[in-house]
CSV table of C-alpha atoms in Angstrom, one decimal:
chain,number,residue,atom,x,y,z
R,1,UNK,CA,29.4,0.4,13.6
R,2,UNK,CA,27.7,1.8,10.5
R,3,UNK,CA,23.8,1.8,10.2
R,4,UNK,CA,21.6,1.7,7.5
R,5,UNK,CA,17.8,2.2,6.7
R,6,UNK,CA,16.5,-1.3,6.2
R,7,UNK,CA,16.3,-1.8,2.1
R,8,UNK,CA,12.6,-2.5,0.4
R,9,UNK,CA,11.9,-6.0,-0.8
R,10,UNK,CA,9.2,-4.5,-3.1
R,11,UNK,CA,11.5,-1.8,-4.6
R,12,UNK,CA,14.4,-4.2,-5.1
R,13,UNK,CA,11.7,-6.7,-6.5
R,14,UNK,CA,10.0,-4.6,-8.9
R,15,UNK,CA,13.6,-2.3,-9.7
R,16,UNK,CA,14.6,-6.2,-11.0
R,17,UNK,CA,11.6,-6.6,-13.3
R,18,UNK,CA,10.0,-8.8,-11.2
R,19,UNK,CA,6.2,-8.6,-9.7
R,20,UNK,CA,6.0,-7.7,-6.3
R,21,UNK,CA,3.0,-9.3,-4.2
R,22,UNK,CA,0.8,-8.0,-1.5
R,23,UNK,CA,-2.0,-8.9,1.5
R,24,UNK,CA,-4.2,-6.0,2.9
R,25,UNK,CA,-5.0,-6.9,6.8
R,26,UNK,CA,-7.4,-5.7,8.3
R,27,UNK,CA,-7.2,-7.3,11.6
R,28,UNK,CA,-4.6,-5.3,13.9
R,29,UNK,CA,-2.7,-8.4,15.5
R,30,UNK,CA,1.0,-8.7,14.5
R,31,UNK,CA,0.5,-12.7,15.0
R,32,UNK,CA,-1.3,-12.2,11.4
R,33,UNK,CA,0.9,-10.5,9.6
R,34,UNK,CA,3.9,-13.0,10.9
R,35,UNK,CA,1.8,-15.3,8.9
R,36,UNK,CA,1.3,-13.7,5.9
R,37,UNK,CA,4.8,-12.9,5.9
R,38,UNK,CA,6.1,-16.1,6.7
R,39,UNK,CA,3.8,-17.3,4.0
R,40,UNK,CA,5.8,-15.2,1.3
R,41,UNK,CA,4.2,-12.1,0.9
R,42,UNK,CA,6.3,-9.1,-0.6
R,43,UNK,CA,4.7,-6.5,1.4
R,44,UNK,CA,1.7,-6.6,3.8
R,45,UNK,CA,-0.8,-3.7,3.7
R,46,UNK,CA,-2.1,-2.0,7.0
R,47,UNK,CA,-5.5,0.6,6.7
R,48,UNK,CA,-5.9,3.2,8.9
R,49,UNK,CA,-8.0,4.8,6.2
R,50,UNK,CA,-11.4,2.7,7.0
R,51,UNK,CA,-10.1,0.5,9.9
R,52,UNK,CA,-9.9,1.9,13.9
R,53,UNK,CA,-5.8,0.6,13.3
R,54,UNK,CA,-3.4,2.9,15.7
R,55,UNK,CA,0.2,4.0,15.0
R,56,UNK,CA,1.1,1.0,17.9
R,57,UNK,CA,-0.4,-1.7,15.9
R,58,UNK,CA,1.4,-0.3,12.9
R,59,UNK,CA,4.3,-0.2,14.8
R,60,UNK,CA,3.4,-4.1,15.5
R,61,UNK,CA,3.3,-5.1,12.2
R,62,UNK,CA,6.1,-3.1,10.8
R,63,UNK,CA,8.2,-5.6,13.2
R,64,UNK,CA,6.5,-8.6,12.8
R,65,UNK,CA,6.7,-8.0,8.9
R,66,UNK,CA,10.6,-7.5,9.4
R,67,UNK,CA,11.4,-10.6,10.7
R,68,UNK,CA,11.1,-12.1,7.2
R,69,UNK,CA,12.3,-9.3,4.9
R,70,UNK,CA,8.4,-8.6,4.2
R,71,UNK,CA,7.9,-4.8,3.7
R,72,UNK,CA,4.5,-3.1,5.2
R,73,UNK,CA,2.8,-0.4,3.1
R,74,UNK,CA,0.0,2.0,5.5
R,75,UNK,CA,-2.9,3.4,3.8
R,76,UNK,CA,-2.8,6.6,5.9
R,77,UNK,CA,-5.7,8.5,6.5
R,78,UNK,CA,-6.0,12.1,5.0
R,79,UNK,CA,-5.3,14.7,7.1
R,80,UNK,CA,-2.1,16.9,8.5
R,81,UNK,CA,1.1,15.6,7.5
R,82,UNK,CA,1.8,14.1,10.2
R,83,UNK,CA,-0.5,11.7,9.4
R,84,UNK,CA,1.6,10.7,6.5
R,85,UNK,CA,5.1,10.7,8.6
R,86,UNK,CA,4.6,9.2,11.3
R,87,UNK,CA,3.7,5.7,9.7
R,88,UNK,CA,7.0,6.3,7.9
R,89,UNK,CA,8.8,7.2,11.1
R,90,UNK,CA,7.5,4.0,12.5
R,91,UNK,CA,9.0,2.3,9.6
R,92,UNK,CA,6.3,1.2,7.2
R,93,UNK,CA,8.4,0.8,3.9
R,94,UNK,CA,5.2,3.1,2.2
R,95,UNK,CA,2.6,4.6,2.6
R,96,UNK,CA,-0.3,4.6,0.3
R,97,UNK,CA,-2.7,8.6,0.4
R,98,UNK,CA,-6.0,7.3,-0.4
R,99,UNK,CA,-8.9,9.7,-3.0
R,100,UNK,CA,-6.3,11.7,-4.3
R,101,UNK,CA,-8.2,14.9,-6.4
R,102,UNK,CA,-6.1,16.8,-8.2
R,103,UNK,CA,-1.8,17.5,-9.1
R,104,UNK,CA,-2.1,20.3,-6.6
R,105,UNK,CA,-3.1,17.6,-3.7
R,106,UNK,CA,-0.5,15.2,-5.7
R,107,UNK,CA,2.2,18.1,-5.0
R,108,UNK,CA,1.4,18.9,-1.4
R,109,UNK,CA,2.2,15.0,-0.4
R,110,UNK,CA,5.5,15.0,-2.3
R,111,UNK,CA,6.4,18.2,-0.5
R,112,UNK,CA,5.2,16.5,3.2
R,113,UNK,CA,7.1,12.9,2.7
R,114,UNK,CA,10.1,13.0,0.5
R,115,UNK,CA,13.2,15.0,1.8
R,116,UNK,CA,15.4,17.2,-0.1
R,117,UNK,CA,16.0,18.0,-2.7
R,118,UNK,CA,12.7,16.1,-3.4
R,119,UNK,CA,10.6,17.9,-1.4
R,120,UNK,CA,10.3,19.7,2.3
R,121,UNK,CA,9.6,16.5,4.8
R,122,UNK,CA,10.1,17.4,8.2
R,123,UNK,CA,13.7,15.8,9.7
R,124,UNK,CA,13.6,13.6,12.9
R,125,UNK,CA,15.4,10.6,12.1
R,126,UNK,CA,15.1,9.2,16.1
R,127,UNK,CA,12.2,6.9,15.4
R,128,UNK,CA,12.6,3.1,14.4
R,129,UNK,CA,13.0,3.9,10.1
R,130,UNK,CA,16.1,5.7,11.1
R,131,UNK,CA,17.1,3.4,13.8
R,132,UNK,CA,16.9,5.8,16.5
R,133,UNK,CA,19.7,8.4,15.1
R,134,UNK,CA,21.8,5.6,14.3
R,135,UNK,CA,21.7,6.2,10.9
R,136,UNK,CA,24.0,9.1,9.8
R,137,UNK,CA,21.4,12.3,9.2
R,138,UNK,CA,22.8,12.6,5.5
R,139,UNK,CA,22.7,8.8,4.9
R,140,UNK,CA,18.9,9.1,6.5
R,141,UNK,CA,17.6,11.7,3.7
R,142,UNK,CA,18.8,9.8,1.3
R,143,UNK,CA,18.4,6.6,2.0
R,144,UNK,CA,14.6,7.2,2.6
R,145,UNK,CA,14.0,9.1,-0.3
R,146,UNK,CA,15.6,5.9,-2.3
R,147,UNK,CA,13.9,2.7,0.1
R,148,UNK,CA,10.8,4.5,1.2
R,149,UNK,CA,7.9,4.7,-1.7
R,150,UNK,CA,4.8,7.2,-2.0
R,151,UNK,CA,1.8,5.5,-3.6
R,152,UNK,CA,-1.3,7.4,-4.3
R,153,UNK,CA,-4.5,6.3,-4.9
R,154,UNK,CA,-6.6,7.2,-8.1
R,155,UNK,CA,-9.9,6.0,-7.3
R,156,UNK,CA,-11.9,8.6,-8.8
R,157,UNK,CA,-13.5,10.1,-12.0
R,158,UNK,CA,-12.0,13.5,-11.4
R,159,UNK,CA,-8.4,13.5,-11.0
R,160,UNK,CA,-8.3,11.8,-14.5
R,161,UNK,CA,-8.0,14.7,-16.3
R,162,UNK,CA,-4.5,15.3,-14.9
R,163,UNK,CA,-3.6,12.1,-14.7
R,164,UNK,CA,-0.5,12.6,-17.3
R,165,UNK,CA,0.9,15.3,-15.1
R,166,UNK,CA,0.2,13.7,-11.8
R,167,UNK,CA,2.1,10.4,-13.0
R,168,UNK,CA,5.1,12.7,-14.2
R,169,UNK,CA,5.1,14.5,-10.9
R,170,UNK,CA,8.9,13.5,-9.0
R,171,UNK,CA,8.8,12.3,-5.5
R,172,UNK,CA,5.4,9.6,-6.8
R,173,UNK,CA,6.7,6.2,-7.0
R,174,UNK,CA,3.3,4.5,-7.3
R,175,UNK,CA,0.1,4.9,-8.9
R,176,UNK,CA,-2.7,2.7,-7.5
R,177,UNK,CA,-5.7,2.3,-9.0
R,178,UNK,CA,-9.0,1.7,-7.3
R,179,UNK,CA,-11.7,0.0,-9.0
R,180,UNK,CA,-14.3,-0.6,-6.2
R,181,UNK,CA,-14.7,3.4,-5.3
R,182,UNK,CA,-14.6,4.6,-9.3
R,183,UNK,CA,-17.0,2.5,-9.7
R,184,UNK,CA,-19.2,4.3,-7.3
R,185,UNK,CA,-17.8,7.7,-8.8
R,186,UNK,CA,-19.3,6.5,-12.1
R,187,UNK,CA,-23.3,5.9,-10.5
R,188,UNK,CA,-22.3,2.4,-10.8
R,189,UNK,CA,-21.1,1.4,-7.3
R,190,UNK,CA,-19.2,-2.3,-7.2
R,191,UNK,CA,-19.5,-3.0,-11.4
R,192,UNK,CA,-15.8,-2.9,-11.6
R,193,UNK,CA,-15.8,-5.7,-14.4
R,194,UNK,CA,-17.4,-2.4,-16.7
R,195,UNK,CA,-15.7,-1.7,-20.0
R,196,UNK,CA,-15.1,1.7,-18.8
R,197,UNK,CA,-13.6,0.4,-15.9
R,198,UNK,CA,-11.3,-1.6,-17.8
R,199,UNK,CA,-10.0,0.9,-19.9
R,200,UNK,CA,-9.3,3.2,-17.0
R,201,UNK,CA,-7.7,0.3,-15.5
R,202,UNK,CA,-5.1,-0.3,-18.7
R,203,UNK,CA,-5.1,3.4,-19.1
R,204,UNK,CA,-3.4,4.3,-15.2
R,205,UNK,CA,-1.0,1.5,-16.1
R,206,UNK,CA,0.0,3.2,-19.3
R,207,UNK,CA,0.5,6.1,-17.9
R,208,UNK,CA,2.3,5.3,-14.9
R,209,UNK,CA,4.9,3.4,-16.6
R,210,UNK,CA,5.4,5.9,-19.3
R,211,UNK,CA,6.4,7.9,-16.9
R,212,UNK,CA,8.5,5.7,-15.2
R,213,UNK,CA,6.3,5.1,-12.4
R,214,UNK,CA,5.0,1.9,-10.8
R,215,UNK,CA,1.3,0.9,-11.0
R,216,UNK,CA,-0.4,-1.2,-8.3
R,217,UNK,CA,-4.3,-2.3,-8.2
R,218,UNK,CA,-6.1,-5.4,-6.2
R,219,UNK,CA,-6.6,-8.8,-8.3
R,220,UNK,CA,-7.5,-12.3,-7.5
R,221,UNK,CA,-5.5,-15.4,-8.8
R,222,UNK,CA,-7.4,-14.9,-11.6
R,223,UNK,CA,-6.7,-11.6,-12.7
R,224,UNK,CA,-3.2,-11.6,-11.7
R,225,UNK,CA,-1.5,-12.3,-14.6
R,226,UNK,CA,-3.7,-10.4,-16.9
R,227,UNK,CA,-3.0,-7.4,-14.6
R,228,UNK,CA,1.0,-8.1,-15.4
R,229,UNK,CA,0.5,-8.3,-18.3
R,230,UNK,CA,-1.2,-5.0,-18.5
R,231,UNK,CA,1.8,-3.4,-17.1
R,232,UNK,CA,0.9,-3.8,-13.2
R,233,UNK,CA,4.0,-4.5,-10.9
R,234,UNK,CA,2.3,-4.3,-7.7
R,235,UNK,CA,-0.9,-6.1,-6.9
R,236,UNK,CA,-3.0,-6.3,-4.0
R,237,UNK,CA,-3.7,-10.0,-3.6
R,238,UNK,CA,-6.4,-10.6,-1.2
R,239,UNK,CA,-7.3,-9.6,2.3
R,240,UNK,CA,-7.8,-11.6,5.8
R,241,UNK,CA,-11.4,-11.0,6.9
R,242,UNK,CA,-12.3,-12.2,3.2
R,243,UNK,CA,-9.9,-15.6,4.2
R,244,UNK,CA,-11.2,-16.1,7.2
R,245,UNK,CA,-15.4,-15.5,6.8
R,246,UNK,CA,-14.9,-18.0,3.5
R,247,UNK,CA,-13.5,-20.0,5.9
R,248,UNK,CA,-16.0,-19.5,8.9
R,249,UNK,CA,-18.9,-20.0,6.5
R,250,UNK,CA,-16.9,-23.4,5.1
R,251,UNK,CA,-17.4,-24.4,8.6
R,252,UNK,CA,-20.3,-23.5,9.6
R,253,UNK,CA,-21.9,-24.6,6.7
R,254,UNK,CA,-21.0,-28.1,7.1
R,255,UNK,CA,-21.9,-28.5,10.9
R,256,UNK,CA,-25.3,-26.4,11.1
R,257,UNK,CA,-28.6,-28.4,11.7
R,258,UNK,CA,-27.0,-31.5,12.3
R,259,UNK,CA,-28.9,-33.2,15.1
R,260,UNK,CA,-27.6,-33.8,18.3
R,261,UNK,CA,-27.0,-37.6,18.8
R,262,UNK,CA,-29.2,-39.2,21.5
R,263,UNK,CA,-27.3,-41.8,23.8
C-alpha cells in the first residue's frame, strides 16, 4: 500500500485562485476546533506564541481538524528549531514564526523547516505528518516541502526595509501581516484603522504577490472583501474567546438584576 502526506486544503484553495479562510483558537480543546471545522473553516489557527497550548493539544487539534479536510496552522513560539518542527512533525499543515526582524532571521527559518534542496530541515519522518515512516523518505522531502507552508509574521516597523528581499526569499510561502503589534511599533498601540497602517497593509500584499508569495492578515466580515481585493488570499477571520465573551455578555446582559419572583 502506498502512503502519502495528507494534501493542504489551503494550498490547493489558494494555488486555484480561490480565498482560503481561517479561525485562530485560543482555547486548547479539540471538541472546538471539530466545530470550527465542521463549520467550514479552511484552516484553524493554534498559538503557542501567547497561549500556555502544548505540542499534545496541537497534536489534538491537528486530528480533530483532519476529520473534515480542515488544515491547522501553529503560531510557534521563537526559539530553537525544534520549536518550529515539531508542530510540523505533529502534522500542523503550517506553521506561522511570529516578530520576524530582519532577511537574516527570514533565512535561518527556511534553512530549519524546508528540506532539500530548499533548505537543511532535520529528517525524521516517524511522527504523524509522515505517517509514521509510512511515507517513502524521498516522497516525505518532497511532499512536505510542496503541502507544508512557512508563514512569517511582519508585525513590525523594522523588518520593512527588507521587506522586498525577504518576500523574494525561496522556501517563504506566506507573508502575514500584523496590524495590532505595528501599531504599537509605531507609539500608537491598537490604531490599526491609521493611514500608515493602511498603506503598510496594501504595501506587504504588493509585495508578496509580486513575488509570488501569498499574503495573509486578520479581518472581520467587514473587511474581508476589501482585504481580497487588496491582494490578501488568506485571512484570519475571527477567534473563539472573542465568540464566546460576545456571547457570555449577550447573556448575561439580558438576565442580570432581574428580581427573583416571590411565590
Amino acid at each position: 500500500m502506498e502512503f502519502n502526506m495528507r494534501p493542504s486544503r489551503v494550498l490547493r484553495r489558494m494555488r486555484a485562485g480561490n480565498v482560503a479562510t481561517c479561525v485562530k483558537v485560543n482555547l486548547s480543546d479539540p471538541r472546538n476546533v471539530e466545530i470550527a471545522a465542521m463549520c467550514g473553516f479552511d484552516c484553524v489557527w493554534v498559538d503557542m506564541e501567547h497561549v500556555p497550548t502544548d505540542y499534545s493539544s496541537v497534536e489534538n487539534a491537528v486530528r480533530a481538524a483532519k476529520n473534515y479536510d480542515t488544515d491547522v496552522l501553529t503560531r510557534v513560539s521563537k526559539g530553537s528549531y525544534s520549536d518550529y518542527v515539531r508542530p510540523l512533525e505533529g502534522d500542523s499543515t503550517g506553521i506561522m514564526v511570529p516578530h520576524v526582524m530582519s532577511l537574516a532571521e527570514a533565512k535561518k527559518i527556511v534553512y530549519y523547516t524546508k528540506f532539500h534542496p530548499i533548505g537543511r530541515r532535520p529528517i525524521d519522518g516517524g511522527n504523524a505528518d509522515g505517517k509514521y515512516c509510512l511515507v517513502e523518505p524521498e516522497d516525505y522531502i518532497k511532499e512536505a516541502n510542496e503541502e507544508r507552508f512557512v508563514v512569517i509574521q511582519i508585525e513590525d516597523p523594522e523588518p520593512m526595509e527588507e521587506l522586498e528581499e525577504i518576500c523574494a526569499l525561496p522556501g517563504i510561502d506566506m507573508i502575514f501581516f500584523g496590524p495590532a503589534d505595528f501599531s504599537q511599533g509605531m507609539g500608537r498601540p491598537y490604531e490599526t484603522d491609521l493611514p500608515e497602517i493602511e498603506n503598510v497593509r496594501k504595501r506587504i500584499a504588493a509585495c508578496a504577490r509580486a513575488h509570488g508569495k501569498w499574503a495573509g492578515t486578520v479581518c472581520g466580515p467587514a473587511t474581508f472583501d476589501d482585504y481580497v481585493q487588496m491582494g490578501y488570499t488568506f485571512l484570519s477571520c475571527g477567534a473563539d474567546v472573542d465568540g464566546l465573551a460576545i456571547y457570555y455578555q449577550n447573556i448575561t446582559r439580558n438576565i442580570s438584576g432581574r428580581k427573583i419572583l416571590q411565590i
